[in-house]
CSV table of C-alpha atoms in Angstrom, one decimal:
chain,number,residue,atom,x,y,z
A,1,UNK,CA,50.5,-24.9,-24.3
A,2,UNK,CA,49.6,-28.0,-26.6
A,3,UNK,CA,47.1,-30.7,-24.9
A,4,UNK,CA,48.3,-34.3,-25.6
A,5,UNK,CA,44.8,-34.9,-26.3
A,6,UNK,CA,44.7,-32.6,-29.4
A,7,UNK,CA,48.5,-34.4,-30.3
A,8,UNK,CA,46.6,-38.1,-29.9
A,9,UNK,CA,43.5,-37.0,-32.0
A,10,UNK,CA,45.2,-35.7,-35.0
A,11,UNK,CA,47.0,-38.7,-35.6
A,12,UNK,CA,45.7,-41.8,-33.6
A,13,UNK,CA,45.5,-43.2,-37.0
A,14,UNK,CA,49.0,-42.8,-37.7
A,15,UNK,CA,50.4,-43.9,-34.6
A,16,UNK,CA,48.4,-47.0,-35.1
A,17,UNK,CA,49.8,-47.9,-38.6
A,18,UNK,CA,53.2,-47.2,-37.6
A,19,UNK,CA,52.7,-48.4,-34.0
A,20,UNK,CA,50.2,-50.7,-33.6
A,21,UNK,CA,52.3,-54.1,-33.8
A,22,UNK,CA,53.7,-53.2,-30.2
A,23,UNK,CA,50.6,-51.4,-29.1
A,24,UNK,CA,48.7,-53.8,-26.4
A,25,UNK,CA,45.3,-53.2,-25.0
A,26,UNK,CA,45.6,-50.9,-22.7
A,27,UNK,CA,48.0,-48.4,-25.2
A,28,UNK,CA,44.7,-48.3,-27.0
A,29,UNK,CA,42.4,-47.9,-24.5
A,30,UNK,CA,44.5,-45.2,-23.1
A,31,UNK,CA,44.7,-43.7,-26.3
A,32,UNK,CA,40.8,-43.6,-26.2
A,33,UNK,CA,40.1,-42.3,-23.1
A,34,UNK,CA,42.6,-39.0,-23.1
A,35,UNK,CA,41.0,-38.2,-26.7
A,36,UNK,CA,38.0,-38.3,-24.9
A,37,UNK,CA,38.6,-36.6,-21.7
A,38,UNK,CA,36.3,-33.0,-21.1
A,39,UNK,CA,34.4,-34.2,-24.0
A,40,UNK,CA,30.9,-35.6,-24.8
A,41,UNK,CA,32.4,-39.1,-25.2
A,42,UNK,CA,33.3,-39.1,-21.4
A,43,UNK,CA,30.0,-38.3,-20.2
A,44,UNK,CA,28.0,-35.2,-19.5
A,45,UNK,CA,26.6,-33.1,-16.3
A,46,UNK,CA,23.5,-31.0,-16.8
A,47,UNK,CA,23.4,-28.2,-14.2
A,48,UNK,CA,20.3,-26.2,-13.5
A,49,UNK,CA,19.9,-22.8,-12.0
A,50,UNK,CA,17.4,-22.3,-9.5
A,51,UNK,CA,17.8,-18.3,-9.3
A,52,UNK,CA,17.0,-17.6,-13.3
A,53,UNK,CA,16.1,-20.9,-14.6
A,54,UNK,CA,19.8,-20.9,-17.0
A,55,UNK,CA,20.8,-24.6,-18.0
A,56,UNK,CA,24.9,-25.3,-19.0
A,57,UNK,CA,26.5,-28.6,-19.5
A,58,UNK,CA,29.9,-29.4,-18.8
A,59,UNK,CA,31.8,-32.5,-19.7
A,60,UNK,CA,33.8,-35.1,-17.1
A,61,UNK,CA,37.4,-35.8,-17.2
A,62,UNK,CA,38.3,-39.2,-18.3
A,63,UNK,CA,40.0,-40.6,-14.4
A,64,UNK,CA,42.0,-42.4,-16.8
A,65,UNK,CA,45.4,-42.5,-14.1
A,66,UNK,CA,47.5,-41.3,-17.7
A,67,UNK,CA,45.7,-38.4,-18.3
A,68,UNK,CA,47.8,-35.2,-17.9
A,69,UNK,CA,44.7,-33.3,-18.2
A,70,UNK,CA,43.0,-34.8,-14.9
A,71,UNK,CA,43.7,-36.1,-11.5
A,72,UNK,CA,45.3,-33.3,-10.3
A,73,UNK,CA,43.5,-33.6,-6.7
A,74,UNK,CA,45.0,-37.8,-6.4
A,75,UNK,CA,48.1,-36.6,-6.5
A,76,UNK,CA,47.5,-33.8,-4.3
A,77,UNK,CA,45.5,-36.6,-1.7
A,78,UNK,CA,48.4,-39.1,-1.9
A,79,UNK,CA,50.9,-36.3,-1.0
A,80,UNK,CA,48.9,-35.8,1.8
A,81,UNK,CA,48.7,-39.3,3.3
A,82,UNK,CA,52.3,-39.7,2.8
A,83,UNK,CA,52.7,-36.9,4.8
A,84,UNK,CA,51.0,-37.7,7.7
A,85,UNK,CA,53.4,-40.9,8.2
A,86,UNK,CA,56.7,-38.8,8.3
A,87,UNK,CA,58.7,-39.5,11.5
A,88,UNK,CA,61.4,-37.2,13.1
A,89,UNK,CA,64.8,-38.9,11.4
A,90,UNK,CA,66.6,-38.5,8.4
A,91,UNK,CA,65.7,-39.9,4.9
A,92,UNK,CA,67.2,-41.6,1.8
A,93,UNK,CA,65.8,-41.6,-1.6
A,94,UNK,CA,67.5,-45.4,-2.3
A,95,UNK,CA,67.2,-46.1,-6.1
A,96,UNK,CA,67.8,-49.3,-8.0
A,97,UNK,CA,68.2,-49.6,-11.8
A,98,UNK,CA,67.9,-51.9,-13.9
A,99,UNK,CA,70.7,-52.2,-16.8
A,100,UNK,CA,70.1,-50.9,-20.6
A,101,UNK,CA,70.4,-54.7,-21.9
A,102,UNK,CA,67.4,-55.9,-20.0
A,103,UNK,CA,64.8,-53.2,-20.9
A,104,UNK,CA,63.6,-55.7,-23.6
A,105,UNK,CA,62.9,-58.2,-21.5
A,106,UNK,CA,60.9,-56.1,-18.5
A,107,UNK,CA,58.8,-54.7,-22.1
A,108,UNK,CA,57.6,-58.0,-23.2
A,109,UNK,CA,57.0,-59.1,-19.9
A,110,UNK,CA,56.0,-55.9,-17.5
A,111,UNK,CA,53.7,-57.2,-14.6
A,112,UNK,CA,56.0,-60.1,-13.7
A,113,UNK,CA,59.5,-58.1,-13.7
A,114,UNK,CA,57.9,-55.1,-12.3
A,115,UNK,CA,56.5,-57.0,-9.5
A,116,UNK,CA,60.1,-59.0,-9.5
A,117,UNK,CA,61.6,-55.3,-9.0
A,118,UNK,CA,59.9,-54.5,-6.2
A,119,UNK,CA,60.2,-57.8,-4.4
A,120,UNK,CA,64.0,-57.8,-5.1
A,121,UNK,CA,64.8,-54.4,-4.2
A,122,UNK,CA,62.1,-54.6,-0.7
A,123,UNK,CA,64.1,-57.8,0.0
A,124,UNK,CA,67.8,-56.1,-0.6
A,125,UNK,CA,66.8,-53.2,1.8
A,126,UNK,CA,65.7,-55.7,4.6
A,127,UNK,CA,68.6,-57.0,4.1
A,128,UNK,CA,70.7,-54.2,5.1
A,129,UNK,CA,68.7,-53.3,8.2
A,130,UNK,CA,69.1,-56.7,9.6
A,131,UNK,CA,72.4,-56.5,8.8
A,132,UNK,CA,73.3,-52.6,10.3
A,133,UNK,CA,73.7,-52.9,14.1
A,134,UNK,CA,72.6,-49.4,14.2
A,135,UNK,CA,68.8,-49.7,12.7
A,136,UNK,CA,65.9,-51.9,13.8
A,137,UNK,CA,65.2,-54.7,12.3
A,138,UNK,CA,61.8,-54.2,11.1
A,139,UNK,CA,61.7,-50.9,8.4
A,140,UNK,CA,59.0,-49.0,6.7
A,141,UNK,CA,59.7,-48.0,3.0
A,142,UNK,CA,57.7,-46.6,0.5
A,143,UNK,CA,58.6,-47.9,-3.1
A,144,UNK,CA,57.7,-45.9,-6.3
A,145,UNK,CA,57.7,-47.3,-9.9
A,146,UNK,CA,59.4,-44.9,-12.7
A,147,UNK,CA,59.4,-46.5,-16.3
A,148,UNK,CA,60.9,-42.9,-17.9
A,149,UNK,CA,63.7,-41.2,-18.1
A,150,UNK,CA,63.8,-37.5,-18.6
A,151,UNK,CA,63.8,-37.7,-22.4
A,152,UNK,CA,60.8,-40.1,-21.8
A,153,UNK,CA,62.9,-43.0,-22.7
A,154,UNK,CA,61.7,-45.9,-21.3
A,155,UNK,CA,63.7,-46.8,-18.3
A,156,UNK,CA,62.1,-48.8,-15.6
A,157,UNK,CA,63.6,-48.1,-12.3
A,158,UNK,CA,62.3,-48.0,-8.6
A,159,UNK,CA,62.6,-45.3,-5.8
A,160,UNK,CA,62.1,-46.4,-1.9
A,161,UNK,CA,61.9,-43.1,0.4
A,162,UNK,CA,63.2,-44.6,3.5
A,163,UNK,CA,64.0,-43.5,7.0
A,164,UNK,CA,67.2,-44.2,8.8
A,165,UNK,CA,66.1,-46.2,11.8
A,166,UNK,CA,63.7,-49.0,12.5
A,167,UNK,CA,61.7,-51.0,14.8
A,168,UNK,CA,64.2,-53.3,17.2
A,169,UNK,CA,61.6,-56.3,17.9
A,170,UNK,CA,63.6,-57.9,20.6
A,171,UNK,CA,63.8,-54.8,22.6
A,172,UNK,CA,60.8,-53.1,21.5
A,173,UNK,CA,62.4,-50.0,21.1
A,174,UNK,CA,63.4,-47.5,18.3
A,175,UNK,CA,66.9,-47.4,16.7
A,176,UNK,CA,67.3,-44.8,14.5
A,177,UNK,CA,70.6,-44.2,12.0
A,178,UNK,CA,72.2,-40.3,11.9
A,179,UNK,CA,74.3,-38.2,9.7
A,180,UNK,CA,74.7,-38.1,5.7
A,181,UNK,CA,75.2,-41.9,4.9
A,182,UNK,CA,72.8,-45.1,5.4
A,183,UNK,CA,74.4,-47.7,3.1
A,184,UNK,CA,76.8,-48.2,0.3
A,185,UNK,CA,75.5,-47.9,-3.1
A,186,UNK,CA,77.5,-50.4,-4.9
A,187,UNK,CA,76.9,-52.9,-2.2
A,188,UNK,CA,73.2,-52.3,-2.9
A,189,UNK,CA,73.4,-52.6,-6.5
A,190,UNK,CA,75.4,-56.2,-6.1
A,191,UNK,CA,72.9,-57.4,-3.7
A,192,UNK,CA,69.9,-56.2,-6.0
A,193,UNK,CA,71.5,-57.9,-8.7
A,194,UNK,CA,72.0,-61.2,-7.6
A,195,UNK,CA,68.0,-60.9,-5.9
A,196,UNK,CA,66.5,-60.5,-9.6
A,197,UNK,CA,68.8,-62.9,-11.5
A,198,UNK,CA,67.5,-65.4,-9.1
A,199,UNK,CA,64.2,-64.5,-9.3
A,200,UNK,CA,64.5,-64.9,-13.2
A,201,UNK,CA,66.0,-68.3,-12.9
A,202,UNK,CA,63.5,-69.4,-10.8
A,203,UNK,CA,60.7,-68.2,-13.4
A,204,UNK,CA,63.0,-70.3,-16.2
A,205,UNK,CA,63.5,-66.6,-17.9
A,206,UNK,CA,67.1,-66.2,-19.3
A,207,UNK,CA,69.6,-63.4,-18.7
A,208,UNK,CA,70.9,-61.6,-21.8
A,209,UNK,CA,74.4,-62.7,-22.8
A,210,UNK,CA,75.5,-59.4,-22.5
A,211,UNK,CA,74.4,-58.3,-19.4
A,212,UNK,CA,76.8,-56.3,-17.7
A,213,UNK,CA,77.8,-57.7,-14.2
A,214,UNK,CA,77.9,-54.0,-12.4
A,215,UNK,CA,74.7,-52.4,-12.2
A,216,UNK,CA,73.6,-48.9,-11.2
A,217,UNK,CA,72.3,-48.4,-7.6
A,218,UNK,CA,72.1,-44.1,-5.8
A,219,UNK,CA,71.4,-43.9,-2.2
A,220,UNK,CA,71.1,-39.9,-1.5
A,221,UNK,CA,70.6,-38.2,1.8
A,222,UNK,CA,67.0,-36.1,1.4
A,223,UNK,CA,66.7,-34.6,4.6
A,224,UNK,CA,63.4,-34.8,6.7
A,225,UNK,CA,61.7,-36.5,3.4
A,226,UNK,CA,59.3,-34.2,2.3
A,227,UNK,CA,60.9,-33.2,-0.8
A,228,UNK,CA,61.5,-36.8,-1.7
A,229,UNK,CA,57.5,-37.2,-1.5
A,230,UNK,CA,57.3,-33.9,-3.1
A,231,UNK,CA,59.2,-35.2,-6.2
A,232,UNK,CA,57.9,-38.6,-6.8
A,233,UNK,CA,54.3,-37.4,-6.9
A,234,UNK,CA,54.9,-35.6,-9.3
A,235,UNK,CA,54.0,-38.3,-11.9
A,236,UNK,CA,51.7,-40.6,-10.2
A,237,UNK,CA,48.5,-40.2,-11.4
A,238,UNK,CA,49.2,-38.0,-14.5
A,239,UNK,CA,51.1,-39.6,-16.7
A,240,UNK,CA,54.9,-39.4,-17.6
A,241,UNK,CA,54.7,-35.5,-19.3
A,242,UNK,CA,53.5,-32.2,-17.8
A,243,UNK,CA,51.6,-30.4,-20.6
A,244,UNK,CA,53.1,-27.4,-19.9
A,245,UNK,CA,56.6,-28.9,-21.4
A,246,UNK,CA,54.7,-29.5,-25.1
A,247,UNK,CA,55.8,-26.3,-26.7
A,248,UNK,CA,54.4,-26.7,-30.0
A,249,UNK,CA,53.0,-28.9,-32.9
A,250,UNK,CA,54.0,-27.4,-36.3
A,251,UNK,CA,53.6,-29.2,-39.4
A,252,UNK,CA,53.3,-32.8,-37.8
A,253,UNK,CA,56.3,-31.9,-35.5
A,254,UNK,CA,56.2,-31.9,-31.8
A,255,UNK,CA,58.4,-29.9,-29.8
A,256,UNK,CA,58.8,-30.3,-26.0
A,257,UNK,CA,61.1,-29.8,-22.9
A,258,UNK,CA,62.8,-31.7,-20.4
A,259,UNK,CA,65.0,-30.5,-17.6
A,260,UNK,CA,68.6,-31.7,-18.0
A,261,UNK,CA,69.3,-33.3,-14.4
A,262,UNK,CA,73.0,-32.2,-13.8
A,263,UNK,CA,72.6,-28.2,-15.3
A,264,UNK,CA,69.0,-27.7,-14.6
A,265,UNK,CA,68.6,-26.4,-18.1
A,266,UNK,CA,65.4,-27.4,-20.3
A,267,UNK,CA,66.8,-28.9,-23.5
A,268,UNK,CA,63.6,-29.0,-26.6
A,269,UNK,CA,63.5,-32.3,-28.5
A,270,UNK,CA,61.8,-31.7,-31.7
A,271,UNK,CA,60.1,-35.3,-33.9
A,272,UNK,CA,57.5,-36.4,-35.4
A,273,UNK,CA,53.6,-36.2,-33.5
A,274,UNK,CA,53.8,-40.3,-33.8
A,275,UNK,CA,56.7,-41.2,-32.7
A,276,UNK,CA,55.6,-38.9,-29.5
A,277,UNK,CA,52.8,-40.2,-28.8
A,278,UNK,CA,54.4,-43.6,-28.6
A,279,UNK,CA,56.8,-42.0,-26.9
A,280,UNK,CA,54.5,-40.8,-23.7
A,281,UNK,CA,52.4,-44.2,-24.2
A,282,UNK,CA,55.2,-46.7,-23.7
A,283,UNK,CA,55.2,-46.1,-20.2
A,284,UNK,CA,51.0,-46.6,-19.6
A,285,UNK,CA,51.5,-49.8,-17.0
A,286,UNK,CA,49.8,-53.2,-17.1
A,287,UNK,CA,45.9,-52.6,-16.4
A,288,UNK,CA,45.5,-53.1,-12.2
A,289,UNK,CA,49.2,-52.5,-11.5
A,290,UNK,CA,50.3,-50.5,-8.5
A,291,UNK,CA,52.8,-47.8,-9.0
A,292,UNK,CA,53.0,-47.1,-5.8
A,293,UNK,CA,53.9,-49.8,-2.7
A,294,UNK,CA,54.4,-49.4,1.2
A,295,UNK,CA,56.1,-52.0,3.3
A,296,UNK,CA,57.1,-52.6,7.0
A,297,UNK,CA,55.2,-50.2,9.6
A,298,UNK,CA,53.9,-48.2,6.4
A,299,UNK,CA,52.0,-51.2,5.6
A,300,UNK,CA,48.1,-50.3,5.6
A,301,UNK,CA,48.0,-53.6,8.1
A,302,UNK,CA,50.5,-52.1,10.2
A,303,UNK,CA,48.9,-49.1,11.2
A,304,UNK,CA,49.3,-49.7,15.3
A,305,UNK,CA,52.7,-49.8,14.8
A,306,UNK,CA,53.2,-46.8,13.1
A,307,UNK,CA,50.8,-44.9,15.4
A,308,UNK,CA,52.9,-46.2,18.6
A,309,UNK,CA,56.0,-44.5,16.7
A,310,UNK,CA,54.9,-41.6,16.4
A,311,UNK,CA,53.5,-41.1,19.9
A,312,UNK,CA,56.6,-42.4,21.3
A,313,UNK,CA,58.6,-39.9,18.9
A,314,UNK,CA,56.1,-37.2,20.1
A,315,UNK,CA,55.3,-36.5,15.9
A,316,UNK,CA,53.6,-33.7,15.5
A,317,UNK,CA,51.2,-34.4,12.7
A,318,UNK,CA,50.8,-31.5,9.8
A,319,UNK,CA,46.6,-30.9,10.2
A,320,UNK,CA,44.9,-32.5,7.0
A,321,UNK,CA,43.6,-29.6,4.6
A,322,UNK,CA,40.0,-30.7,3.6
A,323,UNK,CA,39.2,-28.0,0.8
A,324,UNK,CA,35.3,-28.0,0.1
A,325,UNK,CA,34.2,-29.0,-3.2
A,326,UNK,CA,33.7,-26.3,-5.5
A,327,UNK,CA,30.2,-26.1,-7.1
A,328,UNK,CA,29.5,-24.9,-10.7
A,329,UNK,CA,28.5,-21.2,-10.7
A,330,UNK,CA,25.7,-19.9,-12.9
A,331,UNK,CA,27.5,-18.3,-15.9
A,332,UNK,CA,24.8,-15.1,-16.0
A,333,UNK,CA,23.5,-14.4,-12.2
A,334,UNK,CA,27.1,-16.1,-10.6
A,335,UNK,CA,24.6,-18.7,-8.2
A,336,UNK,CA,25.8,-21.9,-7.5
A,337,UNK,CA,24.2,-24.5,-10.1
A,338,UNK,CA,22.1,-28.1,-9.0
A,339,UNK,CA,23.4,-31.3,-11.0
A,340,UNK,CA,20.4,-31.9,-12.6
A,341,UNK,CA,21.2,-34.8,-14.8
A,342,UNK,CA,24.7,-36.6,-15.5
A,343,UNK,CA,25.1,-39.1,-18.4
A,344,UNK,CA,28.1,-41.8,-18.2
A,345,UNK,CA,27.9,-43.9,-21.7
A,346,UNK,CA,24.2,-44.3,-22.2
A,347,UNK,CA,23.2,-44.3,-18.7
A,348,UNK,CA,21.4,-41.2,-17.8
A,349,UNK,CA,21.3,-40.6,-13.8
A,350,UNK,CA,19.6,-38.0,-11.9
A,351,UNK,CA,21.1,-35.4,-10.0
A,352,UNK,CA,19.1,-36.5,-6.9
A,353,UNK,CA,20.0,-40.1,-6.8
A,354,UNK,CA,23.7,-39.0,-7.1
């Protein structure tokens, strides 16, 4: 298995040159902080054994939230928490896609048609509740930002998990949706469309000539939702590739996998190291941005609600697995060490005060 880290510090310099008119801010900064990640340059822990007297240091990952080499557990901790706000009905995995002749324009300006994405497709789905006699009125959906494709293209597209049935406010009651099928696809899309064209009008942005009038829109049954979750945190707090996919780097060649969608086969894409790195950092998002959004009774303000839900759907809550903190084992008598002193950039802090 290659680390990107190795990749990016062999030839940071040449993906500069050859990159570094696109490159923004926080391309670079990512760039810094995976080449420095279980290194000296992201900090160091001193750990002291109390049973012989042995010292060893040990280096911090980076937290950077496109590291593939760290935050393992946040992905595991979101999962989690998603988890707990499962209800008894079926789910949808409802994706909306932008078309090929508009992935310029969300490049050059990411925060405000990201943000435009979400607010579109949130508002298409409400939409559709309000206008199915069978579903409450008042939804919860959980929105996830993709910018890749499998290849790692860039494609910016957004996945909502949502569950068929909602709040009815009138009546106060739950009206939930059953079988295979919550809405048409194509009607989606339409609807979506129309939602972000206006929204770019209103900004004074202009729509490519050659925009196609059909866009692309998939609303697929996933069961009680769990694999839905299962799938889309895959990539939330690691970055767009899985290390174990970079096969090789031969010669300034890179060689990795993806896993072709409709034969589950992994197809290798060999190129040069640059043009993959820029390929993995094209898709590090606008510093602050949220990948991740809930809405109706998932809300973090709506948290009543979705506690009177689940009592009145008797949910029987999977138990939270808190796994205790490993500590650092003494490499000679196998005791667990004391953090004795930990350095982040030139601050030095004692093990005590932390």
């Amino acid at each position: 298995m290659i680390k990107l880290a190795t990749i990016a510090k062999g030839y940071q310099d040449q993906l500069v040159s050859q990159y570094g008119h696109t490159m923004q801010a926080v391309h670079h900064r990512a760039l810094r902080q995976i080449i420095s990640c279980h290194t000296p340059q992201a900090g160091a822990m001193l750990y002291h054994c109390d049973n012989c007297g042995a010292n060893s240091t040990l280096y911090p990952s980076c937290g950077h939230r496109h590291c593939p080499a760290c935050q393992h557990q946040a992905n595991s901790d979101w999962l989690d928490l998603q988890r707990q706000k499962l209800l008894p009905v079926d789910y949808y995995l409802v994706t909306f896609t932008l078309p090929y002749q508009l992935r310029h324009f969300v490049w050059t300006h990411q925060k405000w048609a990201y943000q435009a994405m979400f607010e579109a497709a949130k508002h298409t789905l409400d939409a559709f509740f309000k206008r199915d006699k069978r579903l409450g009125d008042v939804n919860g959906l959980l929105a996830v930002l993709h910018t890749h494709s499998r290849q790692l293209k860039f494609h910016p597209h957004l996945h909502f998990v949502v569950p068929a049935g909602g709040v009815d406010k009138k009546h106060k009651c739950w009206k939930k949706k059953t079988g295979t099928y919550l809405f048409n696809a194509n009607n989606l899309a339409k609807v979506f469309r129309g939602k972000f064209i206006e929204k770019m009008c209103n900004a004074h942005y202009y729509l490519p000539s050659n925009t196609p009038t059909s866009w692309v829109s998939d609303c697929q049954y996933a069961g009680k939702g769990d694999s839905a979750l299962t799938y889309l945190a895959r990539y939330l707090y690691r970055g767009v590739v899985s290390e174990k996919n970079i096969l090789s780097l031969t010669n300034g060649q890179v060689t990795f996998q993806y896993q072709e969608s409709n034969t589950k086969e992994f197809i290798t894409i060999t190129e040069p190291a640059t043009e993959f790195l820029w390929r993995v950092l094209q898709h590090v998002l606008p510093r602050g941005f949220r990948r991740t959004r809930n809405y109706g009774f998932l809300h973090g303000n709506a948290k009543r609600t979705l506690h009177w839900l689940q009592l009145m759907l008797k949910v029987v809550l999977p138990p939270i697995v808190i796994s205790d903190k490993k500590g650092v084992c003494c490499p000679h008598c196998k005791t667990i060490m004391t953090l004795a002193l930990m350095r982040i950039g030139h601050r030095i802090i004692s093990g005590q005060s932390i």
